[in-house]
Tab-separated table of C-alpha atoms in Angstrom:
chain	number	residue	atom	x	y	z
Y	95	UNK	CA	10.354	11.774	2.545
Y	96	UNK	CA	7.891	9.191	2.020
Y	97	UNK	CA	5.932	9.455	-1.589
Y	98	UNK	CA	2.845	8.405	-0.050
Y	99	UNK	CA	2.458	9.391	3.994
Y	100	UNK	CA	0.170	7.689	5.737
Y	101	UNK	CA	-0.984	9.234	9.615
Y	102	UNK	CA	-0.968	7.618	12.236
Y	103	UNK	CA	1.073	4.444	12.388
Y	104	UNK	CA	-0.975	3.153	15.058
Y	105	UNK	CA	-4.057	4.088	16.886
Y	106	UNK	CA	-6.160	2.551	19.541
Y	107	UNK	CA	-9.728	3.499	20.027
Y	108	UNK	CA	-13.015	2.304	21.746
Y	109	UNK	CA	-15.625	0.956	20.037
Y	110	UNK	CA	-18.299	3.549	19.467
Y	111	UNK	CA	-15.690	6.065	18.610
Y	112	UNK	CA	-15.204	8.202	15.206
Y	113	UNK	CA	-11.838	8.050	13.586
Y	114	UNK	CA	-10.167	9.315	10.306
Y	115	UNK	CA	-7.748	8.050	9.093
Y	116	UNK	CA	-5.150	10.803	6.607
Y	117	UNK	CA	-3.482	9.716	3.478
Y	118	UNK	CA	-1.109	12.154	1.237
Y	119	UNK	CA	0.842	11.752	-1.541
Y	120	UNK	CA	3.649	13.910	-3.761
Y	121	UNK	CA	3.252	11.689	-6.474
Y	122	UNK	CA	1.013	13.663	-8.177
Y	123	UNK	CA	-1.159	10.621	-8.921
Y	124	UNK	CA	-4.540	11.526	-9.795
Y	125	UNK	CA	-6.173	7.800	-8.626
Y	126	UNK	CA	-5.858	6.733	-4.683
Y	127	UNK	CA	-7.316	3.553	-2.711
Y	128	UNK	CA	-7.992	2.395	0.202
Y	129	UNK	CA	-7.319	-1.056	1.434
Y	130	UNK	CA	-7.375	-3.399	4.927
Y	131	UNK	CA	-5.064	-6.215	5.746
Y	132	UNK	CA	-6.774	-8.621	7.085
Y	133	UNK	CA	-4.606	-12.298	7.854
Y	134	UNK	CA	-5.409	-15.174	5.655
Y	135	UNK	CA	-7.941	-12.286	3.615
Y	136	UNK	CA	-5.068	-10.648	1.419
Y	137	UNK	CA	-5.860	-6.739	0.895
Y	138	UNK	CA	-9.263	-5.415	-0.121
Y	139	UNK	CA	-10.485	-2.372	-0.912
Y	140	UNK	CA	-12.922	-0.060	1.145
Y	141	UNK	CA	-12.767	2.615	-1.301
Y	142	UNK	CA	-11.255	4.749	-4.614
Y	143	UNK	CA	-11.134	7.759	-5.910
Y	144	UNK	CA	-9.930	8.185	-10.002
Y	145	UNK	CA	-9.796	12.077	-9.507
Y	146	UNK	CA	-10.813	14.718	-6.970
Y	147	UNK	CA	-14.369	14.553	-7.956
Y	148	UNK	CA	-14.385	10.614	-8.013
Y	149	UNK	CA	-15.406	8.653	-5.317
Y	150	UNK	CA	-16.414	4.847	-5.366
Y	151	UNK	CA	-17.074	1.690	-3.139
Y	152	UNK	CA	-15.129	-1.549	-3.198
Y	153	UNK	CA	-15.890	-4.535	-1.939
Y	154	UNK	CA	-16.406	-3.885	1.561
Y	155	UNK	CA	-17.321	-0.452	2.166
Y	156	UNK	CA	-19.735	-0.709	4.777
Y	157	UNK	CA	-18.999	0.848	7.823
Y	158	UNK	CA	-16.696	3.155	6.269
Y	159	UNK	CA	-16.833	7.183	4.465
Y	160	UNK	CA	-14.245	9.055	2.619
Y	161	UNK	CA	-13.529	12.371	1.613
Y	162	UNK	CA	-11.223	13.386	-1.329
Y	163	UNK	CA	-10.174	16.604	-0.400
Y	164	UNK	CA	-7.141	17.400	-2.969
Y	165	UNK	CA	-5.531	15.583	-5.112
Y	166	UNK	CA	-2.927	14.837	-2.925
Y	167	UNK	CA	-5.153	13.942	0.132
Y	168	UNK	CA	-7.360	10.913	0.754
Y	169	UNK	CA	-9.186	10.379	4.052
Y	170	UNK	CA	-10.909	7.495	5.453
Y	171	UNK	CA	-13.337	7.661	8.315
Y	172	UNK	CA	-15.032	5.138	10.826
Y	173	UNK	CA	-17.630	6.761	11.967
Y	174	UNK	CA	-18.570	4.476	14.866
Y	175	UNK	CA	-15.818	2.240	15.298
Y	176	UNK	CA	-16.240	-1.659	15.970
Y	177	UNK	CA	-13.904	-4.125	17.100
Y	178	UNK	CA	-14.122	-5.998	13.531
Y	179	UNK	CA	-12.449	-3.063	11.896
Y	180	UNK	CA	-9.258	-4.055	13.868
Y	181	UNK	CA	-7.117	-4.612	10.761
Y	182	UNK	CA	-3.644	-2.798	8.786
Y	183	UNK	CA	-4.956	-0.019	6.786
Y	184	UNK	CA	-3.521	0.997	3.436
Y	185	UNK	CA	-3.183	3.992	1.547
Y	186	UNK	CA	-2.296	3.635	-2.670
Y	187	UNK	CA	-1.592	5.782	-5.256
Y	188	UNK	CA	-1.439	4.692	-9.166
Y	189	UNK	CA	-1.076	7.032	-12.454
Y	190	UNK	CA	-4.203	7.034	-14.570
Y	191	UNK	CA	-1.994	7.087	-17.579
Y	192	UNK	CA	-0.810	3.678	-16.937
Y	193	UNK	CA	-4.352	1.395	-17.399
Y	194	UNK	CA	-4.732	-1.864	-16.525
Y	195	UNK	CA	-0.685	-2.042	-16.370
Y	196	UNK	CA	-1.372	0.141	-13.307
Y	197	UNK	CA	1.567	0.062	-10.825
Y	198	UNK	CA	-0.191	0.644	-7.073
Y	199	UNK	CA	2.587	2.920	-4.643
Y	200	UNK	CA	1.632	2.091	-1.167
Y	201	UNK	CA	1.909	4.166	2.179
Y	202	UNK	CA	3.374	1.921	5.435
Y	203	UNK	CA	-0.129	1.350	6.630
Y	204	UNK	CA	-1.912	2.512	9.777
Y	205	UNK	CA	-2.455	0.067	12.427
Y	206	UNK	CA	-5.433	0.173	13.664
Y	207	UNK	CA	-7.447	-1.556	17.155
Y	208	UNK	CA	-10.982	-1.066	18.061
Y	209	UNK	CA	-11.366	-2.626	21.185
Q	48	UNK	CA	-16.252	-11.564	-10.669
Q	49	UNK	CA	-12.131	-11.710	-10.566
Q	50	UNK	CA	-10.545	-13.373	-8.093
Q	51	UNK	CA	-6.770	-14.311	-7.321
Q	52	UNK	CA	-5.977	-17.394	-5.445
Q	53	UNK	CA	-2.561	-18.362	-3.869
Q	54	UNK	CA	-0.868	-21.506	-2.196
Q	55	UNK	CA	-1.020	-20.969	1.573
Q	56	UNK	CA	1.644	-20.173	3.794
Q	57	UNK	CA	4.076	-20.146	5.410
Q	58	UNK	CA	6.922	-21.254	3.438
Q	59	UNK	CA	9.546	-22.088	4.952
Q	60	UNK	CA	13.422	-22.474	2.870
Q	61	UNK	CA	16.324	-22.785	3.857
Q	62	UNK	CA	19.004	-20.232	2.270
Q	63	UNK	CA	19.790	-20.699	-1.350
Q	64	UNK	CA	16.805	-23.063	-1.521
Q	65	UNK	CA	14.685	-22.864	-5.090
Q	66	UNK	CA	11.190	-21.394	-4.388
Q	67	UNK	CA	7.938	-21.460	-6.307
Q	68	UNK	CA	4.851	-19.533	-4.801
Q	69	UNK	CA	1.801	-20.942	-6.889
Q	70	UNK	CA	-0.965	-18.385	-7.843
Q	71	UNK	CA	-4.014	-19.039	-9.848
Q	72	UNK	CA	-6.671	-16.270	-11.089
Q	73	UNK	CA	-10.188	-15.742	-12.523
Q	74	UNK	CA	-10.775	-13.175	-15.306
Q	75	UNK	CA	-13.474	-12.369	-17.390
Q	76	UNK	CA	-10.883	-10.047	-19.354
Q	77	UNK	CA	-7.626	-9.908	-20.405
Q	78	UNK	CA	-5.645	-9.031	-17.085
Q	79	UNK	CA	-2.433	-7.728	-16.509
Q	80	UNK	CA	-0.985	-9.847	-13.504
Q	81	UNK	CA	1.189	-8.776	-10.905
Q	82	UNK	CA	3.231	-10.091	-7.859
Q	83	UNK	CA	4.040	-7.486	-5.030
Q	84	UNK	CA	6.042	-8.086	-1.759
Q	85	UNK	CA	5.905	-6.700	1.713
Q	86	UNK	CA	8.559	-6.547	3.999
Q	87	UNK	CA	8.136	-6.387	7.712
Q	88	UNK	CA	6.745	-2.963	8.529
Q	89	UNK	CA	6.205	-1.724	5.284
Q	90	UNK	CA	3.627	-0.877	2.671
Q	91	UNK	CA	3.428	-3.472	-0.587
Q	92	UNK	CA	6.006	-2.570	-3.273
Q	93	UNK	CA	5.498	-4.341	-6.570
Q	94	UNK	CA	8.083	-6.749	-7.804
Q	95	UNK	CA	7.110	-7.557	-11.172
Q	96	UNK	CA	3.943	-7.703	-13.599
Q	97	UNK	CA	3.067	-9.283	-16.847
Q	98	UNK	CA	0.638	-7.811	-19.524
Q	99	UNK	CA	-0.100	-10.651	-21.633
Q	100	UNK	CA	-0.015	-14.187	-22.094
Q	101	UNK	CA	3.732	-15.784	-22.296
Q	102	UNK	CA	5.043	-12.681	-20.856
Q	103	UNK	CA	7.610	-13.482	-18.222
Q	104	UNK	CA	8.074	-10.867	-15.411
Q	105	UNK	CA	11.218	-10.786	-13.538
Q	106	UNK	CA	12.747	-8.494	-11.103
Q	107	UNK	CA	15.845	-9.391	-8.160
Q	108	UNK	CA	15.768	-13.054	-9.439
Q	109	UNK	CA	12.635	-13.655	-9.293
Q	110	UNK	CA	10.752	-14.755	-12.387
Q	111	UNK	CA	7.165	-15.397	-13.053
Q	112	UNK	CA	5.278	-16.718	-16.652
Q	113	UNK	CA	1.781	-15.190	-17.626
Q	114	UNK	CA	0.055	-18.807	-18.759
Q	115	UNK	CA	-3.253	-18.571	-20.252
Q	116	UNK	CA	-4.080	-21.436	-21.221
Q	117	UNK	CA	-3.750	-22.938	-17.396
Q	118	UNK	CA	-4.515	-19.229	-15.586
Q	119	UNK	CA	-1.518	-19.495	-13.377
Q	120	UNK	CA	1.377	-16.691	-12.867
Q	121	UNK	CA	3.886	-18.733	-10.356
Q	122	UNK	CA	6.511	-17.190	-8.742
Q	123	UNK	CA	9.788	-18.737	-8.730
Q	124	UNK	CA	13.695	-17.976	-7.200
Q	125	UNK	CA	16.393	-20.342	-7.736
Q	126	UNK	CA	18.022	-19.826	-4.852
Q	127	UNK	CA	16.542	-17.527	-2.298
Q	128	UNK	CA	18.130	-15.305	0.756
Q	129	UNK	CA	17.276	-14.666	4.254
Q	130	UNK	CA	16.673	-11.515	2.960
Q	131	UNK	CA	13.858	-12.782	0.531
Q	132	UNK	CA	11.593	-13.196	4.032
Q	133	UNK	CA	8.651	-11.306	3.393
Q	134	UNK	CA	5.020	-11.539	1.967
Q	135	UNK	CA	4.471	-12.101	-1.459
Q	136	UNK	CA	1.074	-11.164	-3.199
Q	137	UNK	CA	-0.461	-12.180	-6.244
Q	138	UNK	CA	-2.596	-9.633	-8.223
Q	139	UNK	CA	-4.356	-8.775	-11.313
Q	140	UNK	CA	-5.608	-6.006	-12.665
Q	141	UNK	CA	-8.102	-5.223	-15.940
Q	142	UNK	CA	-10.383	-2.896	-17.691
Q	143	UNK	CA	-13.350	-5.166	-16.675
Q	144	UNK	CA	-12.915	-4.582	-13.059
Q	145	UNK	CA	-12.504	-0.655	-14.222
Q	146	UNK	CA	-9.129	-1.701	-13.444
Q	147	UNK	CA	-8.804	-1.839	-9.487
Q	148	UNK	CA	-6.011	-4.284	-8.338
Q	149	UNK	CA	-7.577	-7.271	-7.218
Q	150	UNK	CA	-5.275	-9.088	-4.513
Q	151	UNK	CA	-4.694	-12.795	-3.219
Q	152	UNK	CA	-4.560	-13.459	0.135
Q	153	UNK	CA	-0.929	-13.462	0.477
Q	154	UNK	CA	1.788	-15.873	1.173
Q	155	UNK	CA	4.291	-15.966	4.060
Q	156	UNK	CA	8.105	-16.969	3.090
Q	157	UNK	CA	10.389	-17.631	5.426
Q	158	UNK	CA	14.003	-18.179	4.905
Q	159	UNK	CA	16.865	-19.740	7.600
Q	160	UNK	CA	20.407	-19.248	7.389
Protein backbone atom coordinates (compact mmCIF):
# COMPACT_ATOMS: atom_id res chain seq x y z
CA UNK A 1 0.00 0.00 0.00
CA UNK A 2 0.78 3.40 -0.91
CA UNK A 3 2.51 5.59 2.11
CA UNK A 4 0.68 8.53 1.10
CA UNK A 5 -3.00 7.78 -0.73
CA UNK A 6 -4.30 10.28 -2.54
CA UNK A 7 -8.47 9.99 -3.68
CA UNK A 8 -9.54 10.27 -6.55
CA UNK A 9 -7.12 9.86 -9.43
CA UNK A 10 -9.24 11.81 -11.60
CA UNK A 11 -12.34 13.82 -11.37
CA UNK A 12 -14.34 15.93 -13.69
CA UNK A 13 -16.65 18.57 -12.46
CA UNK A 14 -18.62 21.72 -13.64
CA UNK A 15 -17.69 24.90 -12.86
CA UNK A 16 -19.74 26.19 -9.97
CA UNK A 17 -19.40 22.91 -8.24
CA UNK A 18 -17.82 22.08 -4.61
CA UNK A 19 -15.18 19.44 -4.48
CA UNK A 20 -12.75 17.93 -1.84
CA UNK A 21 -10.19 16.56 -2.54
CA UNK A 22 -8.77 13.44 0.42
CA UNK A 23 -5.20 12.96 1.28
CA UNK A 24 -3.88 10.14 3.91
CA UNK A 25 -0.82 9.05 4.97
CA UNK A 26 0.81 5.97 7.28
CA UNK A 27 3.84 7.74 7.55
CA UNK A 28 3.14 9.11 10.63
CA UNK A 29 4.44 12.50 9.46
CA UNK A 30 3.23 15.21 11.50
CA UNK A 31 3.70 18.12 8.46
CA UNK A 32 1.48 17.69 5.04
CA UNK A 33 1.13 20.07 1.83
CA UNK A 34 -0.68 20.71 -0.74
CA UNK A 35 0.53 21.46 -4.18
CA UNK A 36 -0.82 21.99 -8.13
CA UNK A 37 1.02 21.07 -11.25
CA UNK A 38 0.63 23.44 -13.43
CA UNK A 39 2.91 23.04 -17.10
CA UNK A 40 5.75 25.38 -17.53
CA UNK A 41 4.69 26.65 -13.51
CA UNK A 42 6.60 23.74 -11.60
CA UNK A 43 4.57 22.79 -8.26
CA UNK A 44 3.23 25.36 -5.82
CA UNK A 45 1.69 25.21 -2.82
CA UNK A 46 -2.06 26.00 -1.91
CA UNK A 47 -1.62 25.06 1.56
CA UNK A 48 0.31 23.31 4.89
CA UNK A 49 -0.30 22.08 7.87
CA UNK A 50 2.99 21.48 10.55
CA UNK A 51 0.59 19.56 12.99
CA UNK A 52 -3.11 18.87 13.47
CA UNK A 53 -3.74 22.23 14.86
CA UNK A 54 -1.59 24.01 12.08
CA UNK A 55 -2.95 25.35 9.16
CA UNK A 56 -1.28 27.94 6.71
CA UNK A 57 -1.51 29.57 3.15
CA UNK A 58 1.06 29.30 0.39
CA UNK A 59 1.42 31.10 -2.39
CA UNK A 60 -1.73 30.70 -4.08
CA UNK A 61 -4.39 29.88 -1.79
CA UNK A 62 -7.16 31.71 -3.09
CA UNK A 63 -9.95 29.88 -4.14
CA UNK A 64 -9.11 27.07 -2.03
CA UNK A 65 -9.98 25.69 2.07
CA UNK A 66 -8.57 22.87 3.99
CA UNK A 67 -9.31 20.93 6.85
CA UNK A 68 -6.74 18.92 8.94
CA UNK A 69 -8.73 16.41 10.38
CA UNK A 70 -6.03 13.80 11.89
CA UNK A 71 -2.81 13.53 11.60
CA UNK A 72 -2.98 11.22 9.00
CA UNK A 73 -5.66 13.09 6.90
CA UNK A 74 -5.39 16.28 4.86
CA UNK A 75 -8.29 17.60 2.77
CA UNK A 76 -8.48 20.17 0.21
CA UNK A 77 -11.67 21.78 -0.95
CA UNK A 78 -12.87 23.99 -3.99
CA UNK A 79 -15.64 25.38 -2.94
CA UNK A 80 -16.94 26.75 -6.24
CA UNK A 81 -14.94 25.26 -8.80
CA UNK A 82 -13.52 27.25 -11.93
CA UNK A 83 -12.09 26.11 -15.00
CA UNK A 84 -8.53 27.71 -13.97
CA UNK A 85 -8.22 25.19 -11.20
CA UNK A 86 -7.85 22.50 -13.98
CA UNK A 87 -4.38 21.36 -12.87
CA UNK A 88 -2.49 17.81 -11.12
CA UNK A 89 -3.03 18.06 -7.50
CA UNK A 90 -0.51 16.88 -4.94
CA UNK A 91 -0.58 15.55 -1.64
CA UNK A 92 3.10 15.60 0.64
CA UNK A 93 4.15 14.44 3.70
CA UNK A 94 7.69 15.42 5.43
CA UNK A 95 9.01 14.59 9.17
CA UNK A 96 9.31 17.68 11.31
CA UNK A 97 12.41 16.20 12.78
CA UNK A 98 14.24 16.57 9.62
CA UNK A 99 14.37 20.78 9.15
CA UNK A 100 15.31 22.42 6.33
CA UNK A 101 16.94 18.91 5.12
CA UNK A 102 13.22 18.05 4.85
CA UNK A 103 12.62 15.10 2.46
CA UNK A 104 8.81 15.79 0.86
CA UNK A 105 6.92 11.94 0.23
CA UNK A 106 4.40 12.59 -2.40
CA UNK A 107 0.93 10.88 -3.17
CA UNK A 108 0.31 10.07 -7.26
CA UNK A 109 -1.69 13.22 -7.59
CA UNK A 110 -5.36 13.77 -8.38
CA UNK A 111 -6.24 14.91 -11.73
CA UNK A 112 -8.42 17.29 -11.74
CA UNK A 113 -10.89 19.27 -14.77
CA UNK A 114 -13.26 22.02 -14.15
CA UNK A 115 -14.89 22.55 -17.21
CA UNK B 1 11.51 35.95 -1.65
CA UNK B 2 13.18 32.36 -2.82
CA UNK B 3 12.88 31.31 -6.02
CA UNK B 4 14.35 28.28 -8.11
CA UNK B 5 14.93 28.65 -11.74
CA UNK B 6 15.67 25.81 -14.30
CA UNK B 7 16.80 25.45 -18.05
CA UNK B 8 13.66 24.74 -20.09
CA UNK B 9 12.67 21.68 -21.62
CA UNK B 10 12.44 19.27 -23.25
CA UNK B 11 15.65 17.57 -23.45
CA UNK B 12 16.04 15.39 -25.67
CA UNK B 13 19.36 12.48 -25.53
CA UNK B 14 19.97 9.90 -27.11
CA UNK B 15 20.87 6.66 -24.89
CA UNK B 16 24.12 6.75 -23.05
CA UNK B 17 24.30 10.46 -23.91
CA UNK B 18 25.98 12.82 -20.92
CA UNK B 19 23.25 15.13 -19.48
CA UNK B 20 23.39 18.33 -17.48
CA UNK B 21 19.99 19.95 -16.33
CA UNK B 22 21.05 23.60 -15.24
CA UNK B 23 19.27 25.06 -12.11
CA UNK B 24 19.87 28.35 -10.52
CA UNK B 25 18.22 29.66 -7.08
CA UNK B 26 17.58 32.76 -4.91
CA UNK B 27 18.02 32.58 -1.11
CA UNK B 28 18.04 34.93 1.49
CA UNK B 29 19.30 31.93 3.80
CA UNK B 30 21.33 29.17 3.80
CA UNK B 31 19.20 26.50 1.78
CA UNK B 32 19.38 23.00 1.55
CA UNK B 33 18.88 22.18 -2.28
CA UNK B 34 17.26 19.37 -3.74
CA UNK B 35 16.54 17.67 -7.17
CA UNK B 36 13.37 15.35 -7.34
CA UNK B 37 12.08 13.32 -10.39
CA UNK B 38 8.71 12.27 -11.63
CA UNK B 39 8.02 9.50 -13.66
CA UNK B 40 5.01 9.20 -15.86
CA UNK B 41 2.01 8.77 -13.60
CA UNK B 42 3.53 9.22 -10.46
CA UNK B 43 3.96 11.53 -7.52
CA UNK B 44 7.68 13.39 -7.21
CA UNK B 45 10.23 11.15 -5.44
CA UNK B 46 13.42 12.91 -4.43
CA UNK B 47 16.67 11.90 -5.98
CA UNK B 48 19.20 13.66 -4.13
CA UNK B 49 19.79 16.90 -1.88
CA UNK B 50 22.69 18.90 -0.68
CA UNK B 51 22.90 20.82 2.71
CA UNK B 52 25.69 23.07 2.23
CA UNK B 53 27.96 24.64 -0.02
CA UNK B 54 30.48 22.08 -1.95
CA UNK B 55 28.28 19.31 -0.98
CA UNK B 56 27.80 16.98 -3.90
CA UNK B 57 24.51 14.96 -3.97
CA UNK B 58 24.35 11.85 -5.90
CA UNK B 59 21.94 9.10 -6.22
CA UNK B 60 21.50 6.29 -9.54
CA UNK B 61 24.38 8.20 -11.31
CA UNK B 62 23.32 11.20 -11.08
CA UNK B 63 25.44 13.85 -9.39
CA UNK B 64 24.82 17.40 -8.54
CA UNK B 65 27.43 20.23 -6.68
CA UNK B 66 25.91 22.79 -4.10
CA UNK B 67 27.99 26.10 -5.53
CA UNK B 68 27.63 29.15 -3.58
CA UNK B 69 29.55 31.30 -4.81
CA UNK B 70 27.65 31.07 -8.46
CA UNK B 71 24.02 29.80 -6.79
CA UNK B 72 23.74 26.92 -9.16
CA UNK B 73 23.03 23.04 -8.18
CA UNK B 74 23.28 21.34 -11.90
CA UNK B 75 22.32 18.08 -12.48
CA UNK B 76 24.47 15.88 -14.40
CA UNK B 77 24.52 11.85 -15.80
CA UNK B 78 27.28 10.61 -17.80
CA UNK B 79 25.52 8.49 -19.71
CA UNK B 80 21.80 8.36 -19.37
CA UNK B 81 18.99 5.48 -20.15
CA UNK B 82 15.71 5.39 -21.77
CA UNK B 83 14.74 4.72 -18.52
CA UNK B 84 16.07 8.16 -17.16
CA UNK B 85 12.79 9.78 -19.19
CA UNK B 86 11.05 11.63 -16.70
CA UNK B 87 10.76 15.16 -15.05
CA UNK B 88 13.38 16.45 -13.09
CA UNK B 89 12.79 19.30 -10.45
CA UNK B 90 14.96 21.60 -8.82
CA UNK B 91 14.20 22.66 -5.18
CA UNK B 92 15.31 24.33 -2.12
CA UNK B 93 14.32 24.41 1.05
CA UNK B 94 15.32 26.79 4.36
CA UNK B 95 14.44 28.05 7.73
CA UNK B 96 13.70 31.51 6.16
CA UNK B 97 10.89 30.28 4.11
CA UNK B 98 9.81 28.36 7.59
CA UNK B 99 11.16 25.73 5.51
CA UNK B 100 8.44 24.87 2.75
CA UNK B 101 10.03 23.31 -0.44
CA UNK B 102 10.17 25.84 -2.93
CA UNK B 103 10.07 24.18 -6.56
CA UNK B 104 11.34 25.11 -10.21
CA UNK B 105 9.26 24.75 -12.90
CA UNK B 106 10.48 21.50 -14.01
CA UNK B 107 12.36 20.07 -16.86
CA UNK B 108 11.29 17.44 -19.42
CA UNK B 109 14.09 14.68 -20.43
CA UNK B 110 13.64 12.59 -22.99
CA UNK B 111 15.79 9.73 -23.92
CA UNK B 112 15.79 7.47 -27.50
CA UNK B 113 17.12 4.16 -27.87
Amino acid sequence: DADVTQTPRNRITKTGKRIMLECSQTKGHDRMYWYRQDPGLGLRLIYYSFDVKDINKGEISDGYSVSRQAQAKFSLSLESAIPNQTALYFCATSDNQQGPDEKLFFGSGTQLSVL
Amino acid sequence: GNSVTQMEGPVTLSEEAFLTINCTYTATGYPSLFWYVQYPGEGLQLLLKATKADDKGSNKGFEATYRKETTSFHLEKGSVQVSDSAVYFCALSDYTGGFKTIFGAGTRLFVKA
